[in-house]
């Protein structure tokens, strides 16, 4: 079979309008702008409005990425949403996005790898394209972290933010795109950074303790110091691994886009790698830690600032709960003039139509159920 390369041909981001500064946080917990900025590099973060969900954020980012790629939703074969904050276990966030986009020929699923989710998803999609089973894919990192924070815990609530970022991958026989990836995990560190699922279904026979999976709140729990140490080690090791795999050296890399957790973590990793900080792209100051969304959000800003040119090698490196970590080397192939989406506004009409088609499909199912007179389990009605 001919080798297919998965090229990034579109990118898009969405950040909720509402921003919250460190000073605002100091009014709800015992903290200060100085403490937060010195320890993390964060000044502000975006917080989703009540009507926004992980799926609506993801949709906005994906629609923008498709506009840059100049691709119709019906051309998309695969949608992966990397998230730790889905509204439902099922339907997946990806299925909701599939519906909002009207991507009628796409497979869709969510991927759980915490803050490494974007790098994991990129590799899953790139491999699907490399084997020829998929041609075009959308990879989205989307999070509403504000919904899983304990807003009275100053050690975690100051760190995170909401947002979504997406890339469109397209198969091509031209070498480039996702060139090498390393993915790793270590479940022995599961307790260092966790977000419990809550089961609300009481099991009276088994006793009350079985009603909540042993957890009483689905909020983030973190051992900050241990996570810090883990992160600085794996950023360095995974960048070294992926460069070896791609047969490149640090000098061949134009830009490293790390998961945006904390400026000090990146500075320590850069020192370990003996690489200048100028090679690391950072926007954590404005967004906080947006988990799986942080790398594509940073990519959007890097492109907007002209930090990537055709044939540049860019490294994405992620790390987070699980524990999980991974890195990808991508050969950037987009020329600056191709990066400006055209006719963006009228393209949004297709998403209004997609919502209409979705409503019609639901109505059609109801009508079919009435007309056929079948009961829900598909058995013939009794005569
Ligand atoms: N404002 C003011 N003080 C705070 C605070 C806040 N927001 N959060 C914690 N503190 C206090 C602690 O209570 C502690 O006080 P004490 O000495 O009186 O007990 C003190 O600051 C030091 O706490 P510590 O947790 O040791 O701070 P730290 O230097 O390790 O910094 C983090 C804390 C969270 C910033 C740091 O550990 C970190 O960045 N870890 C990685 C987190 C991360 O990126 N996670 C996501 C990875 S995907």
CSV table of C-alpha atoms and ligand atoms in Angstrom, one decimal:
chain,number,residue,atom,x,y,z
A,1,UNK,CA,0.0,0.0,0.0
A,2,UNK,CA,1.2,3.6,-0.8
A,3,UNK,CA,2.5,5.4,2.3
A,4,UNK,CA,0.1,8.1,3.4
A,5,UNK,CA,1.3,11.1,5.4
A,6,UNK,CA,-1.0,12.9,7.8
A,7,UNK,CA,-0.6,16.7,7.2
A,8,UNK,CA,-2.1,19.4,9.4
A,9,UNK,CA,-4.1,21.5,6.9
A,10,UNK,CA,-6.4,23.4,9.3
A,11,UNK,CA,-6.5,24.6,12.9
A,12,UNK,CA,-9.0,26.5,14.9
A,13,UNK,CA,-9.6,27.6,18.5
A,14,UNK,CA,-12.3,28.8,20.7
A,15,UNK,CA,-12.0,30.6,24.1
A,16,UNK,CA,-15.0,31.6,26.2
A,17,UNK,CA,-15.5,35.4,26.4
A,18,UNK,CA,-15.3,35.6,30.2
A,19,UNK,CA,-11.8,36.0,31.6
A,20,UNK,CA,-10.9,35.7,35.3
A,21,UNK,CA,-7.8,37.5,36.6
A,22,UNK,CA,-5.6,36.4,39.5
A,23,UNK,CA,-6.9,39.4,41.4
A,24,UNK,CA,-10.5,38.2,41.0
A,25,UNK,CA,-9.5,34.8,42.4
A,26,UNK,CA,-7.8,36.4,45.4
A,27,UNK,CA,-11.3,37.6,46.3
A,28,UNK,CA,-12.6,34.0,46.6
A,29,UNK,CA,-9.5,32.1,48.0
A,30,UNK,CA,-6.5,33.2,50.0
A,31,UNK,CA,-4.1,33.9,47.2
A,32,UNK,CA,-2.5,36.8,45.2
A,33,UNK,CA,-1.6,37.7,41.7
A,34,UNK,CA,2.1,37.7,42.8
A,35,UNK,CA,2.0,34.1,44.2
A,36,UNK,CA,0.1,32.7,41.2
A,37,UNK,CA,2.2,34.5,38.5
A,38,UNK,CA,5.6,33.7,40.2
A,39,UNK,CA,4.8,30.0,40.7
A,40,UNK,CA,2.9,29.3,37.5
A,41,UNK,CA,3.3,32.2,34.9
A,42,UNK,CA,-0.6,32.4,34.8
A,43,UNK,CA,-2.3,35.8,34.9
A,44,UNK,CA,-5.8,35.1,33.5
A,45,UNK,CA,-7.9,32.2,32.3
A,46,UNK,CA,-11.2,31.9,30.4
A,47,UNK,CA,-14.3,30.4,32.0
A,48,UNK,CA,-17.2,29.0,30.0
A,49,UNK,CA,-20.6,30.6,30.3
A,50,UNK,CA,-23.5,28.6,31.7
A,51,UNK,CA,-24.9,27.8,28.2
A,52,UNK,CA,-21.5,26.5,27.0
A,53,UNK,CA,-20.3,22.9,27.2
A,54,UNK,CA,-17.2,20.9,26.2
A,55,UNK,CA,-19.1,19.9,23.0
A,56,UNK,CA,-20.1,23.5,22.0
A,57,UNK,CA,-16.5,24.7,22.6
A,58,UNK,CA,-15.2,21.8,20.6
A,59,UNK,CA,-17.6,22.5,17.8
A,60,UNK,CA,-16.5,26.1,17.5
A,61,UNK,CA,-12.9,25.1,17.3
A,62,UNK,CA,-13.6,22.4,14.8
A,63,UNK,CA,-15.7,24.6,12.5
A,64,UNK,CA,-12.9,27.2,12.4
A,65,UNK,CA,-10.3,24.5,11.7
A,66,UNK,CA,-12.5,23.2,8.8
A,67,UNK,CA,-12.7,26.7,7.4
A,68,UNK,CA,-8.9,27.1,7.4
A,69,UNK,CA,-8.6,23.7,5.7
A,70,UNK,CA,-11.4,24.7,3.2
A,71,UNK,CA,-12.9,21.3,3.9
A,72,UNK,CA,-16.6,20.4,3.9
A,73,UNK,CA,-17.8,18.4,7.0
A,74,UNK,CA,-19.0,15.6,4.7
A,75,UNK,CA,-15.3,15.0,3.8
A,76,UNK,CA,-14.4,14.2,7.4
A,77,UNK,CA,-13.9,10.4,8.2
A,78,UNK,CA,-12.9,10.6,11.8
A,79,UNK,CA,-13.5,12.9,14.8
A,80,UNK,CA,-11.6,12.4,18.0
A,81,UNK,CA,-12.2,14.7,21.0
A,82,UNK,CA,-9.6,14.5,23.7
A,83,UNK,CA,-11.2,15.6,26.9
A,84,UNK,CA,-11.5,14.9,30.7
A,85,UNK,CA,-14.6,17.0,31.0
A,86,UNK,CA,-17.3,15.4,28.8
A,87,UNK,CA,-20.9,16.2,29.7
A,88,UNK,CA,-21.8,12.5,29.2
A,89,UNK,CA,-19.9,9.2,29.3
A,90,UNK,CA,-22.0,8.5,26.3
A,91,UNK,CA,-23.0,9.9,23.9
A,92,UNK,CA,-19.3,11.0,23.4
A,93,UNK,CA,-18.5,14.7,23.0
A,94,UNK,CA,-17.2,13.7,19.6
A,95,UNK,CA,-20.7,12.4,18.5
A,96,UNK,CA,-22.3,15.7,19.6
A,97,UNK,CA,-19.7,17.5,17.6
A,98,UNK,CA,-20.3,15.2,14.6
A,99,UNK,CA,-24.0,16.2,14.8
A,100,UNK,CA,-23.3,19.9,15.2
A,101,UNK,CA,-21.0,19.9,12.2
A,102,UNK,CA,-23.2,17.7,10.0
A,103,UNK,CA,-20.1,15.4,9.4
A,104,UNK,CA,-22.4,12.7,8.2
A,105,UNK,CA,-19.7,10.2,7.1
A,106,UNK,CA,-17.5,10.4,10.2
A,107,UNK,CA,-16.7,8.0,13.0
A,108,UNK,CA,-16.5,9.7,16.3
A,109,UNK,CA,-15.2,8.9,19.7
A,110,UNK,CA,-13.7,10.6,22.8
A,111,UNK,CA,-10.2,9.9,24.1
A,112,UNK,CA,-9.2,10.0,27.7
A,113,UNK,CA,-5.5,10.7,28.3
A,114,UNK,CA,-5.9,13.9,30.4
A,115,UNK,CA,-3.5,16.7,29.4
A,116,UNK,CA,-1.6,14.3,27.0
A,117,UNK,CA,-4.9,13.8,25.1
A,118,UNK,CA,-4.1,15.9,22.1
A,119,UNK,CA,-0.8,14.2,21.4
A,120,UNK,CA,-2.5,10.8,21.9
A,121,UNK,CA,-5.4,11.7,19.5
A,122,UNK,CA,-3.0,13.1,16.9
A,123,UNK,CA,-1.2,9.8,16.8
A,124,UNK,CA,-4.4,7.7,16.6
A,125,UNK,CA,-5.6,9.8,13.7
A,126,UNK,CA,-2.3,10.0,11.9
A,127,UNK,CA,-2.0,6.2,12.1
A,128,UNK,CA,-5.6,5.7,10.7
A,129,UNK,CA,-4.5,7.9,7.8
A,130,UNK,CA,-1.2,6.2,7.4
A,131,UNK,CA,-2.9,2.8,7.0
A,132,UNK,CA,-5.3,4.2,4.4
A,133,UNK,CA,-8.4,3.5,6.5
A,134,UNK,CA,-9.2,7.2,6.9
A,135,UNK,CA,-8.5,10.1,4.6
A,136,UNK,CA,-9.4,13.2,6.7
A,137,UNK,CA,-9.7,13.6,10.4
A,138,UNK,CA,-10.4,16.3,13.0
A,139,UNK,CA,-8.6,16.1,16.3
A,140,UNK,CA,-10.0,18.3,19.0
A,141,UNK,CA,-8.9,19.1,22.6
A,142,UNK,CA,-11.8,20.6,24.5
A,143,UNK,CA,-12.2,21.2,28.2
A,144,UNK,CA,-14.5,22.9,30.7
A,145,UNK,CA,-12.1,22.5,33.6
A,146,UNK,CA,-14.0,25.2,35.6
A,147,UNK,CA,-16.8,22.6,36.2
A,148,UNK,CA,-14.5,20.1,37.9
A,149,UNK,CA,-12.6,22.5,40.2
A,150,UNK,CA,-13.1,22.9,43.9
A,151,UNK,CA,-13.3,26.7,44.0
A,152,UNK,CA,-12.4,26.8,47.6
A,153,UNK,CA,-9.0,24.9,47.0
A,154,UNK,CA,-6.4,27.5,46.2
A,155,UNK,CA,-3.8,24.9,45.3
A,156,UNK,CA,-5.8,23.8,42.2
A,157,UNK,CA,-8.5,26.4,41.3
A,158,UNK,CA,-5.9,29.0,40.3
A,159,UNK,CA,-4.3,26.7,37.7
A,160,UNK,CA,-6.9,25.7,35.2
A,161,UNK,CA,-9.0,27.3,32.4
A,162,UNK,CA,-11.6,26.5,29.7
A,163,UNK,CA,-11.2,26.3,25.9
A,164,UNK,CA,-10.9,24.2,22.8
A,165,UNK,CA,-8.5,23.8,19.9
A,166,UNK,CA,-8.7,21.6,16.8
A,167,UNK,CA,-6.6,20.5,13.9
A,168,UNK,CA,-7.7,19.0,10.6
A,169,UNK,CA,-5.4,16.2,9.3
A,170,UNK,CA,-5.4,15.2,5.6
A,171,UNK,CA,-3.8,12.2,4.0
A,172,UNK,CA,-1.3,12.8,1.2
A,173,UNK,CA,1.4,10.9,-0.5
A,174,UNK,CA,3.7,13.9,-0.1
A,175,UNK,CA,6.2,13.3,2.8
A,176,UNK,CA,5.5,15.6,5.8
A,177,UNK,CA,3.0,16.0,8.6
A,178,UNK,CA,3.1,13.8,11.6
A,179,UNK,CA,6.6,12.2,11.3
A,180,UNK,CA,7.2,10.5,14.6
A,181,UNK,CA,5.4,10.0,17.9
A,182,UNK,CA,6.2,8.6,21.3
A,183,UNK,CA,3.4,7.8,23.8
A,184,UNK,CA,3.9,6.5,27.3
A,185,UNK,CA,1.9,5.9,30.5
A,186,UNK,CA,2.5,4.9,34.2
A,187,UNK,CA,-0.6,4.0,36.1
A,188,UNK,CA,1.4,3.7,39.3
A,189,UNK,CA,1.1,7.5,39.5
A,190,UNK,CA,-2.7,7.4,39.1
A,191,UNK,CA,-3.2,9.0,42.6
A,192,UNK,CA,-1.0,12.0,41.8
A,193,UNK,CA,-3.5,13.7,39.6
A,194,UNK,CA,-7.1,12.4,39.4
A,195,UNK,CA,-10.6,13.4,38.6
A,196,UNK,CA,-13.1,10.8,39.9
A,197,UNK,CA,-16.2,9.7,37.9
A,198,UNK,CA,-19.4,9.8,39.9
A,199,UNK,CA,-22.0,7.1,39.7
A,200,UNK,CA,-25.3,8.3,40.9
A,201,UNK,CA,-27.2,5.0,40.6
A,202,UNK,CA,-27.9,3.7,44.1
A,203,UNK,CA,-27.5,0.0,44.6
A,204,UNK,CA,-29.7,-0.6,47.7
A,205,UNK,CA,-28.9,-4.3,47.9
A,206,UNK,CA,-25.2,-3.6,48.1
A,207,UNK,CA,-25.3,-0.6,50.5
A,208,UNK,CA,-25.1,3.1,50.3
A,209,UNK,CA,-21.3,3.2,49.8
A,210,UNK,CA,-21.7,1.6,46.3
A,211,UNK,CA,-23.8,4.6,45.1
A,212,UNK,CA,-20.9,6.9,44.4
A,213,UNK,CA,-18.0,4.7,43.3
A,214,UNK,CA,-16.5,5.6,46.7
A,215,UNK,CA,-16.0,9.2,45.6
A,216,UNK,CA,-18.3,12.0,46.8
A,217,UNK,CA,-17.2,14.8,44.4
A,218,UNK,CA,-16.0,14.8,40.9
A,219,UNK,CA,-13.3,17.5,41.4
A,220,UNK,CA,-9.6,17.5,40.6
A,221,UNK,CA,-7.2,16.2,43.2
A,222,UNK,CA,-3.5,16.8,42.7
A,223,UNK,CA,-0.1,16.4,44.4
A,224,UNK,CA,1.4,19.5,43.0
A,225,UNK,CA,5.1,18.9,43.9
A,226,UNK,CA,5.1,15.3,42.6
A,227,UNK,CA,3.4,16.3,39.4
A,228,UNK,CA,5.9,19.0,38.9
A,229,UNK,CA,8.8,16.6,39.2
A,230,UNK,CA,7.2,14.1,36.9
A,231,UNK,CA,6.4,16.8,34.3
A,232,UNK,CA,10.0,18.2,34.1
A,233,UNK,CA,11.4,14.7,33.7
A,234,UNK,CA,9.0,13.4,31.0
A,235,UNK,CA,9.1,16.6,28.9
A,236,UNK,CA,12.8,16.2,28.5
A,237,UNK,CA,12.8,12.4,28.0
A,238,UNK,CA,9.9,12.3,25.5
A,239,UNK,CA,11.4,15.1,23.4
A,240,UNK,CA,14.7,13.2,23.3
A,241,UNK,CA,12.9,10.0,22.4
A,242,UNK,CA,10.9,11.5,19.6
A,243,UNK,CA,13.9,13.3,18.1
A,244,UNK,CA,15.8,10.0,18.1
A,245,UNK,CA,12.9,8.3,16.4
A,246,UNK,CA,12.6,11.0,13.7
A,247,UNK,CA,16.4,11.0,13.3
A,248,UNK,CA,16.6,14.7,14.1
A,249,UNK,CA,18.6,16.8,16.5
A,250,UNK,CA,17.5,19.7,18.6
A,251,UNK,CA,18.9,22.1,16.0
A,252,UNK,CA,16.5,20.7,13.4
A,253,UNK,CA,13.5,21.8,15.5
A,254,UNK,CA,12.0,25.3,14.9
A,255,UNK,CA,9.5,25.3,17.7
A,256,UNK,CA,8.4,23.2,20.7
A,257,UNK,CA,4.7,23.6,21.7
A,258,UNK,CA,4.4,22.0,25.2
A,259,UNK,CA,1.3,21.4,27.2
A,260,UNK,CA,0.7,24.7,28.9
A,261,UNK,CA,0.6,23.8,32.6
A,262,UNK,CA,3.2,26.1,34.1
A,263,UNK,CA,6.1,28.3,32.9
A,264,UNK,CA,8.5,27.1,35.6
A,265,UNK,CA,7.9,23.4,34.5
A,266,UNK,CA,8.9,24.4,30.9
A,267,UNK,CA,11.9,26.4,32.1
A,268,UNK,CA,13.2,23.5,34.1
A,269,UNK,CA,12.7,21.1,31.2
A,270,UNK,CA,14.4,23.5,28.8
A,271,UNK,CA,17.4,23.6,31.2
A,272,UNK,CA,17.5,19.8,31.3
A,273,UNK,CA,17.5,19.6,27.5
A,274,UNK,CA,20.0,22.5,27.3
A,275,UNK,CA,17.7,24.2,24.8
A,276,UNK,CA,16.9,28.0,24.8
A,277,UNK,CA,13.5,29.0,26.1
A,278,UNK,CA,12.9,30.9,22.8
A,279,UNK,CA,12.3,27.4,21.2
A,280,UNK,CA,9.4,26.8,23.6
A,281,UNK,CA,6.1,28.5,22.7
A,282,UNK,CA,4.2,29.7,25.8
A,283,UNK,CA,0.7,31.3,26.2
A,284,UNK,CA,-0.1,29.9,29.7
A,285,UNK,CA,-0.2,33.5,30.9
A,286,UNK,CA,-3.5,34.1,29.2
A,287,UNK,CA,-5.2,30.7,29.2
A,288,UNK,CA,-4.0,28.9,32.3
A,289,UNK,CA,-3.9,25.1,32.1
A,290,UNK,CA,-6.6,24.0,29.6
A,291,UNK,CA,-5.6,20.3,29.8
A,292,UNK,CA,-6.1,18.6,26.4
A,293,UNK,CA,-7.0,21.9,24.7
A,294,UNK,CA,-3.7,23.7,25.6
A,295,UNK,CA,-1.5,22.4,22.8
A,296,UNK,CA,-3.9,23.2,19.9
A,297,UNK,CA,-4.7,26.6,21.5
A,298,UNK,CA,-1.0,27.4,21.7
A,299,UNK,CA,-0.6,26.2,18.1
A,300,UNK,CA,-3.3,28.7,16.9
A,301,UNK,CA,-1.5,31.6,18.6
A,302,UNK,CA,1.9,30.4,17.3
A,303,UNK,CA,0.6,30.4,13.7
A,304,UNK,CA,-1.1,33.7,14.1
A,305,UNK,CA,2.2,35.2,15.3
A,306,UNK,CA,4.0,33.8,12.3
A,307,UNK,CA,6.2,31.4,14.4
A,308,UNK,CA,5.9,28.6,11.8
A,309,UNK,CA,7.0,28.5,8.2
A,310,UNK,CA,6.7,25.7,5.6
A,311,UNK,CA,9.1,22.8,6.3
A,312,UNK,CA,9.7,23.8,9.9
A,313,UNK,CA,9.8,20.8,12.3
A,314,UNK,CA,7.5,21.5,15.3
A,315,UNK,CA,7.3,19.3,18.4
A,316,UNK,CA,4.2,18.8,20.4
A,317,UNK,CA,4.8,17.5,23.9
A,318,UNK,CA,2.1,16.6,26.4
A,319,UNK,CA,2.0,15.2,30.0
A,320,UNK,CA,-0.6,14.7,32.6
A,321,UNK,CA,-2.9,12.5,34.6
A,322,UNK,CA,-2.8,8.7,34.2
A,323,UNK,CA,0.1,9.3,34.3
A,324,UNK,CA,0.4,9.8,30.6
A,325,UNK,CA,2.9,11.6,28.4
A,326,UNK,CA,4.0,11.8,24.8
A,327,UNK,CA,5.5,13.8,22.0
A,328,UNK,CA,5.1,14.2,18.2
A,329,UNK,CA,7.3,15.7,15.5
A,330,UNK,CA,5.3,17.4,12.8
A,331,UNK,CA,6.7,18.8,9.6
A,332,UNK,CA,4.7,22.0,9.0
A,333,UNK,CA,3.5,22.3,5.4
A,334,UNK,CA,1.2,25.3,5.3
A,335,UNK,CA,2.2,28.6,3.5
A,336,UNK,CA,1.2,31.8,5.3
A,337,UNK,CA,-1.2,32.9,2.4
A,338,UNK,CA,-3.0,29.5,2.8
A,339,UNK,CA,-3.5,30.1,6.5
A,340,UNK,CA,-6.2,32.8,6.0
A,341,UNK,CA,-9.7,31.3,5.8
A,342,UNK,CA,-12.0,32.7,3.2
A,343,UNK,CA,-15.8,33.0,3.1
A,344,UNK,CA,-15.9,32.0,6.7
A,345,UNK,CA,-19.2,33.6,7.5
A,346,UNK,CA,-21.4,32.0,4.8
A,347,UNK,CA,-19.8,28.6,5.6
A,348,UNK,CA,-21.5,28.8,9.0
A,349,UNK,CA,-24.9,28.5,7.3
A,350,UNK,CA,-24.1,24.8,6.8
A,351,UNK,CA,-24.0,24.4,10.6
A,352,UNK,CA,-27.5,25.9,10.9
A,353,UNK,CA,-28.6,23.4,8.2
A,354,UNK,CA,-26.9,20.6,10.2
A,355,UNK,CA,-28.9,21.5,13.3
A,356,UNK,CA,-32.1,21.5,11.1
A,357,UNK,CA,-31.2,18.1,9.7
A,358,UNK,CA,-30.6,16.7,13.1
A,359,UNK,CA,-34.0,17.9,14.3
A,360,UNK,CA,-35.6,16.3,11.2
A,361,UNK,CA,-33.8,13.0,11.9
A,362,UNK,CA,-35.2,12.9,15.4
A,363,UNK,CA,-38.7,13.8,14.2
A,364,UNK,CA,-38.4,11.1,11.5
A,365,UNK,CA,-37.5,8.4,14.1
A,366,UNK,CA,-40.6,9.4,16.1
A,367,UNK,CA,-42.8,9.3,13.1
A,368,UNK,CA,-41.4,5.9,12.0
A,369,UNK,CA,-42.0,4.5,15.5
A,370,UNK,CA,-45.6,5.6,15.4
A,371,UNK,CA,-46.2,4.5,11.8
A,372,UNK,CA,-44.7,1.0,12.2
A,373,UNK,CA,-46.4,0.6,15.6
A,374,UNK,CA,-43.4,-1.4,16.9
A,375,UNK,CA,-42.6,-1.3,20.6
A,376,UNK,CA,-39.1,-0.1,21.6
A,377,UNK,CA,-37.6,-3.6,21.7
A,378,UNK,CA,-38.4,-4.1,18.1
A,379,UNK,CA,-40.9,-7.0,18.6
A,380,UNK,CA,-44.0,-7.1,16.5
A,381,UNK,CA,-47.0,-5.6,18.4
A,382,UNK,CA,-49.5,-8.1,19.7
A,383,UNK,CA,-52.6,-8.6,17.5
B,1,LIG,N1,-1.9,31.0,46.7
B,1,LIG,C1,-1.1,31.2,47.8
B,1,LIG,N2,-0.5,30.2,48.4
B,1,LIG,C2,-0.7,28.9,48.0
B,1,LIG,C3,-1.5,28.7,46.8
B,1,LIG,C4,-2.1,29.8,46.2
B,1,LIG,N3,-2.9,29.7,45.1
B,1,LIG,N4,-1.5,27.4,46.6
B,1,LIG,C5,-0.8,26.8,47.6
B,1,LIG,N5,-0.3,27.7,48.4
B,1,LIG,C6,0.6,27.6,49.5
B,1,LIG,C7,0.5,26.2,50.2
B,1,LIG,O1,-0.6,26.1,51.0
B,1,LIG,C8,1.8,26.2,50.9
B,1,LIG,O2,1.6,26.9,52.1
B,1,LIG,P1,2.3,26.4,53.5
B,1,LIG,O3,3.8,26.4,53.2
B,1,LIG,O4,1.9,27.4,54.5
B,1,LIG,O5,1.8,25.0,53.7
B,1,LIG,C9,2.7,26.9,50.0
B,1,LIG,O6,1.9,27.7,49.2
B,1,LIG,C10,3.6,26.1,49.2
B,1,LIG,O7,2.8,25.0,48.6
B,1,LIG,P2,3.4,24.0,47.6
B,1,LIG,O8,2.3,23.2,47.1
B,1,LIG,O9,4.6,23.4,48.1
B,1,LIG,O10,3.8,25.1,46.4
B,1,LIG,P3,4.7,24.8,45.2
B,1,LIG,O11,5.9,25.7,45.2
B,1,LIG,O12,4.9,23.4,44.9
B,1,LIG,O13,3.7,25.4,44.0
B,1,LIG,C11,2.2,24.5,42.4
B,1,LIG,C12,2.4,24.8,43.8
B,1,LIG,C13,0.9,23.8,42.2
B,1,LIG,C14,2.2,25.8,41.6
B,1,LIG,C15,3.3,23.6,41.8
B,1,LIG,O14,3.5,22.4,42.7
B,1,LIG,C16,3.1,23.1,40.5
B,1,LIG,O15,3.1,23.8,39.5
B,1,LIG,N6,2.8,21.8,40.3
B,1,LIG,C17,2.4,21.2,39.0
B,1,LIG,C18,1.0,21.4,38.8
B,1,LIG,C19,0.5,21.2,37.4
B,1,LIG,O16,1.0,21.8,36.5
B,1,LIG,N7,-0.4,20.3,37.3
B,1,LIG,C20,-1.0,19.9,36.0
B,1,LIG,C21,-0.1,19.1,35.2
B,1,LIG,S1,-0.9,18.5,33.8
